[in-house]
Amino acid sequence: MNKVIEISNLSKNYGSKGFYTRVLHEVNLSVYENDFIAIMGPSGSGKTTLLNMLSTIDKPTSGSIIMDGKDITKISNRELSKLRKEKIGFIFQDYNLLDTMTLQDNIALPLSLNGCSSAICLRKTMEIAQIFGLMEHLKKYPYQLSGGQKQRGAACRALISEPKIIFADEPTGALDSQASRDLLECLKKVNEQQKAAILMVTHDAYTASYAKDVYILTDGKIRCKLSKGQSSKAFYDRIIDAQAAMGSDLA
């Protein structure tokens, strides 16, 4: 199995020397092709900071993040931009769809920016929209869509360029239970069929139970790893038990 990301001794401090807050402390984590990982932790545990550094939005104080054979903490902004465009997909809680474009054009945007032909953009958009159940909504604008449809559209946009890894920040945070289930089933299908690695930050045990592995952060360190067996229900129960043992709902 190919390794997508290797994180070594990753630390992050905010503030100046002598007056700083340590948010992450020497975190180590390997992400492989076809992994589906959920990061959980209480507020302030460092999970969003970790996601921001892995997705190149923020830089660590120390440690390394190896992606595509390069330490992305040390490469130029130009190389980072190329990496984001070719290797990384993002799914945000608030969708980030462009209101002036149809759903079809929103989904196809990464390919258009990469100079792909109209025929390729259309074919790939149709393929990914089929997986996410959005074929009948492609000509609609974001204001005409439900929250679940918008988030599935955002997921399609993140996946259309076939990135090596998808970073998802609380992807079900603004969705009701049915819309959350629809999105998670689609992400599971893409993970299984396209081998895309997914790293998701969530506070919700049900959402986390769709992952193959759950890492729980507290005080900037990985304190616990749970791996899925055959039963999603049993995995959900183990996540709940881990939350209770740590005396937090991890919200």
Short mmCIF file of C-alpha atoms in Angstrom, two decimals:
data_model
loop_
_atom_site.label_atom_id
_atom_site.label_comp_id
_atom_site.label_asym_id
_atom_site.label_seq_id
_atom_site.Cartn_x
_atom_site.Cartn_y
_atom_site.Cartn_z
CA MET A 1 0.00 0.00 0.00
CA ASN A 2 1.41 3.38 -1.00
CA LYS A 3 2.01 5.94 1.73
CA VAL A 4 0.28 9.28 1.03
CA ILE A 5 1.49 11.30 4.03
CA GLU A 6 4.12 10.71 6.71
CA ILE A 7 3.91 13.00 9.75
CA SER A 8 6.92 13.01 12.10
CA ASN A 9 7.23 14.78 15.48
CA LEU A 10 4.79 17.50 14.42
CA SER A 11 4.43 20.34 16.93
CA LYS A 12 2.66 23.69 16.82
CA ASN A 13 2.97 26.60 19.25
CA TYR A 14 1.20 29.95 19.11
CA GLY A 15 2.63 33.11 20.66
CA SER A 16 6.16 34.32 21.30
CA LYS A 17 8.99 32.60 23.15
CA GLY A 18 8.22 32.40 26.86
CA PHE A 19 4.55 33.27 26.28
CA TYR A 20 3.32 30.58 23.95
CA THR A 21 0.52 28.01 23.90
CA ARG A 22 1.40 24.50 22.76
CA VAL A 23 -1.41 23.22 20.54
CA LEU A 24 0.24 20.08 19.12
CA HIS A 25 3.10 18.11 20.64
CA GLU A 26 5.22 15.69 18.59
CA VAL A 27 2.39 14.03 16.67
CA ASN A 28 3.30 11.04 14.48
CA LEU A 29 0.91 9.59 11.91
CA SER A 30 1.10 7.71 8.60
CA VAL A 31 -1.71 7.89 6.03
CA TYR A 32 -1.84 5.28 3.28
CA GLU A 33 -3.72 5.02 0.01
CA ASN A 34 -7.31 3.90 0.67
CA ASP A 35 -7.20 4.95 4.36
CA PHE A 36 -10.32 6.58 5.82
CA ILE A 37 -9.27 8.28 9.05
CA ALA A 38 -11.33 10.33 11.51
CA ILE A 39 -9.65 12.69 13.97
CA MET A 40 -11.66 13.41 17.11
CA GLY A 41 -10.98 15.42 20.23
CA PRO A 42 -12.44 18.00 22.60
CA SER A 43 -12.44 21.68 21.70
CA GLY A 44 -8.88 22.98 21.84
CA SER A 45 -7.31 19.53 21.44
CA GLY A 46 -5.52 20.55 18.22
CA LYS A 47 -7.51 18.55 15.66
CA THR A 48 -8.31 21.50 13.38
CA THR A 49 -4.74 22.80 13.73
CA LEU A 50 -3.48 19.38 12.64
CA LEU A 51 -5.81 19.35 9.64
CA ASN A 52 -4.75 22.87 8.65
CA MET A 53 -1.08 21.90 8.66
CA LEU A 54 -1.62 18.68 6.71
CA SER A 55 -3.68 20.55 4.11
CA THR A 56 -0.93 23.23 3.78
CA ILE A 57 -3.09 26.04 5.20
CA ASP A 58 -0.80 26.45 8.21
CA LYS A 59 2.85 25.61 9.00
CA PRO A 60 4.14 23.69 12.04
CA THR A 61 6.59 25.02 14.61
CA SER A 62 8.68 21.87 14.22
CA GLY A 63 8.49 18.42 12.65
CA SER A 64 7.94 17.26 9.09
CA ILE A 65 5.08 16.39 6.74
CA ILE A 66 6.21 14.25 3.82
CA MET A 67 3.83 14.18 0.85
CA ASP A 68 4.70 13.05 -2.66
CA GLY A 69 8.30 12.56 -1.51
CA LYS A 70 8.70 16.15 -0.30
CA ASP A 71 8.61 17.85 3.10
CA ILE A 72 5.74 20.26 2.46
CA THR A 73 6.76 22.40 5.44
CA LYS A 74 9.87 23.50 3.50
CA ILE A 75 8.81 23.84 -0.14
CA SER A 76 8.06 27.12 -1.92
CA ASN A 77 4.60 28.68 -2.25
CA ARG A 78 4.65 27.86 -5.94
CA GLU A 79 5.29 24.17 -5.22
CA LEU A 80 2.60 24.23 -2.52
CA SER A 81 0.10 25.66 -4.97
CA LYS A 82 0.89 22.89 -7.47
CA LEU A 83 0.56 20.27 -4.74
CA ARG A 84 -2.84 21.59 -3.65
CA LYS A 85 -4.07 21.60 -7.23
CA GLU A 86 -2.87 18.11 -8.14
CA LYS A 87 -2.77 16.03 -4.95
CA ILE A 88 -5.20 17.48 -2.39
CA GLY A 89 -8.98 17.88 -2.20
CA PHE A 90 -10.85 19.93 0.43
CA ILE A 91 -14.36 19.57 1.86
CA PHE A 92 -15.39 22.41 4.17
CA GLN A 93 -18.31 22.62 6.58
CA ASP A 94 -19.77 25.68 4.83
CA TYR A 95 -19.57 24.21 1.28
CA ASN A 96 -17.73 27.17 -0.36
CA LEU A 97 -19.69 26.82 -3.61
CA LEU A 98 -19.75 29.85 -5.92
CA ASP A 99 -23.27 31.35 -5.97
CA THR A 100 -22.97 32.67 -9.54
CA MET A 101 -22.22 29.24 -11.04
CA THR A 102 -24.42 26.19 -11.54
CA LEU A 103 -23.66 23.07 -9.54
CA GLN A 104 -22.24 21.50 -12.70
CA ASP A 105 -19.81 24.37 -13.20
CA ASN A 106 -18.88 24.39 -9.50
CA ILE A 107 -18.01 20.69 -9.64
CA ALA A 108 -16.03 21.08 -12.87
CA LEU A 109 -14.11 24.16 -11.67
CA PRO A 110 -10.86 22.39 -10.65
CA LEU A 111 -10.65 20.72 -14.07
CA SER A 112 -11.40 24.00 -15.86
CA LEU A 113 -8.63 25.75 -13.92
CA ASN A 114 -6.28 22.94 -14.94
CA GLY A 115 -7.06 23.56 -18.61
CA CYS A 116 -9.06 20.39 -19.28
CA SER A 117 -11.29 20.35 -22.36
CA SER A 118 -15.04 20.90 -22.08
CA ALA A 119 -15.65 17.28 -23.09
CA ILE A 120 -13.45 15.93 -20.28
CA CYS A 121 -14.98 18.33 -17.74
CA LEU A 122 -18.49 17.23 -18.71
CA ARG A 123 -17.69 13.50 -18.69
CA LYS A 124 -15.97 13.58 -15.31
CA THR A 125 -18.68 15.80 -13.81
CA MET A 126 -21.36 13.35 -14.92
CA GLU A 127 -19.42 10.39 -13.53
CA ILE A 128 -18.90 11.90 -10.07
CA ALA A 129 -22.42 13.40 -9.93
CA GLN A 130 -23.84 9.93 -10.60
CA ILE A 131 -22.00 8.51 -7.59
CA PHE A 132 -23.27 11.32 -5.34
CA GLY A 133 -26.86 11.26 -6.61
CA LEU A 134 -26.78 14.77 -8.08
CA MET A 135 -27.56 14.24 -11.77
CA GLU A 136 -30.93 15.98 -11.64
CA HIS A 137 -29.51 19.00 -9.81
CA LEU A 138 -26.54 19.88 -12.05
CA LYS A 139 -28.24 22.86 -13.73
CA LYS A 140 -29.35 24.38 -10.43
CA TYR A 141 -27.58 27.19 -8.58
CA PRO A 142 -26.46 26.77 -4.94
CA TYR A 143 -29.40 28.79 -3.59
CA GLN A 144 -31.75 26.21 -5.16
CA LEU A 145 -30.11 23.28 -3.34
CA SER A 146 -30.53 21.81 0.13
CA GLY A 147 -27.63 21.75 2.55
CA GLY A 148 -27.03 18.07 1.86
CA GLN A 149 -27.02 18.62 -1.90
CA LYS A 150 -24.56 21.50 -1.53
CA GLN A 151 -22.22 19.41 0.61
CA ARG A 152 -22.34 16.48 -1.81
CA GLY A 153 -21.61 18.96 -4.59
CA ALA A 154 -18.63 20.28 -2.63
CA ALA A 155 -17.42 16.69 -2.19
CA CYS A 156 -17.73 16.11 -5.95
CA ARG A 157 -15.66 19.22 -6.62
CA ALA A 158 -12.99 17.99 -4.18
CA LEU A 159 -12.84 14.57 -5.81
CA ILE A 160 -13.15 15.36 -9.51
CA SER A 161 -9.43 15.89 -10.07
CA GLU A 162 -8.73 12.49 -8.42
CA PRO A 163 -6.50 13.80 -5.60
CA LYS A 164 -4.33 11.52 -3.50
CA ILE A 165 -6.02 12.66 -0.29
CA ILE A 166 -9.21 14.42 0.76
CA PHE A 167 -9.24 16.64 3.85
CA ALA A 168 -12.71 17.12 5.35
CA ASP A 169 -13.33 19.61 8.16
CA GLU A 170 -16.56 18.72 10.03
CA PRO A 171 -18.24 17.77 6.72
CA THR A 172 -21.54 16.83 8.38
CA GLY A 173 -21.53 19.68 10.91
CA ALA A 174 -24.25 21.68 9.15
CA LEU A 175 -26.34 18.73 7.93
CA ASP A 176 -29.34 16.86 9.31
CA SER A 177 -29.09 13.13 10.00
CA GLN A 178 -30.36 11.97 6.59
CA ALA A 179 -28.13 14.38 4.64
CA SER A 180 -25.18 13.33 6.81
CA ARG A 181 -25.85 9.67 6.08
CA ASP A 182 -26.12 10.33 2.33
CA LEU A 183 -22.80 12.20 2.27
CA LEU A 184 -20.97 9.61 4.36
CA GLU A 185 -22.23 6.72 2.22
CA CYS A 186 -20.93 8.54 -0.88
CA LEU A 187 -17.54 9.20 0.71
CA LYS A 188 -17.32 5.55 1.75
CA LYS A 189 -18.08 4.47 -1.82
CA VAL A 190 -15.44 6.78 -3.28
CA ASN A 191 -12.88 5.60 -0.72
CA GLU A 192 -13.54 1.99 -1.66
CA GLN A 193 -13.81 2.41 -5.44
CA GLN A 194 -11.25 5.12 -6.19
CA LYS A 195 -8.79 4.33 -3.36
CA ALA A 196 -8.74 8.01 -2.33
CA ALA A 197 -7.40 8.51 1.20
CA ILE A 198 -9.74 10.56 3.41
CA LEU A 199 -8.75 12.38 6.59
CA MET A 200 -11.74 13.86 8.39
CA VAL A 201 -12.05 15.99 11.51
CA THR A 202 -15.32 15.45 13.36
CA HIS A 203 -16.79 15.69 16.85
CA ASP A 204 -19.64 13.30 16.00
CA ALA A 205 -19.31 9.61 16.87
CA TYR A 206 -21.76 8.50 14.17
CA THR A 207 -19.79 10.36 11.49
CA ALA A 208 -16.53 8.94 12.81
CA SER A 209 -17.94 5.40 12.67
CA TYR A 210 -17.80 5.56 8.84
CA ALA A 211 -14.01 5.78 9.02
CA LYS A 212 -11.71 2.75 9.14
CA ASP A 213 -9.59 4.21 11.94
CA VAL A 214 -10.34 6.85 14.57
CA TYR A 215 -7.58 8.80 16.33
CA ILE A 216 -8.49 10.75 19.47
CA LEU A 217 -6.47 13.86 20.28
CA THR A 218 -6.31 15.42 23.72
CA ASP A 219 -3.93 18.16 24.82
CA GLY A 220 -2.20 18.14 21.46
CA LYS A 221 -1.28 14.43 21.50
CA ILE A 222 -2.80 11.30 19.98
CA ARG A 223 -4.04 9.39 23.02
CA CYS A 224 -6.04 6.61 21.42
CA LYS A 225 -6.50 4.75 18.13
CA LEU A 226 -9.58 2.67 17.34
CA SER A 227 -9.77 0.43 14.28
CA LYS A 228 -12.98 -0.77 12.67
CA GLY A 229 -13.94 -4.44 12.63
CA GLN A 230 -16.82 -5.96 10.70
CA SER A 231 -19.64 -4.09 12.41
CA SER A 232 -20.23 -0.33 12.10
CA LYS A 233 -22.57 -0.48 15.11
CA ALA A 234 -19.90 -2.11 17.27
CA PHE A 235 -17.37 0.48 16.10
CA TYR A 236 -19.78 3.30 16.99
CA ASP A 237 -20.24 1.80 20.47
CA ARG A 238 -16.45 1.60 20.97
CA ILE A 239 -16.09 5.27 19.98
CA ILE A 240 -18.78 6.22 22.50
CA ASP A 241 -17.03 4.13 25.16
CA ALA A 242 -13.70 5.85 24.42
CA GLN A 243 -15.39 9.24 24.77
CA ALA A 244 -16.89 8.24 28.11
CA ALA A 245 -13.57 6.89 29.35
CA MET A 246 -11.93 10.22 28.62
CA GLY A 247 -14.73 12.11 30.36
CA SER A 248 -15.66 14.16 27.32
CA ASP A 249 -18.20 14.13 24.52
CA LEU A 250 -15.34 15.41 22.30
CA ALA A 251 -17.57 18.16 21.00
#
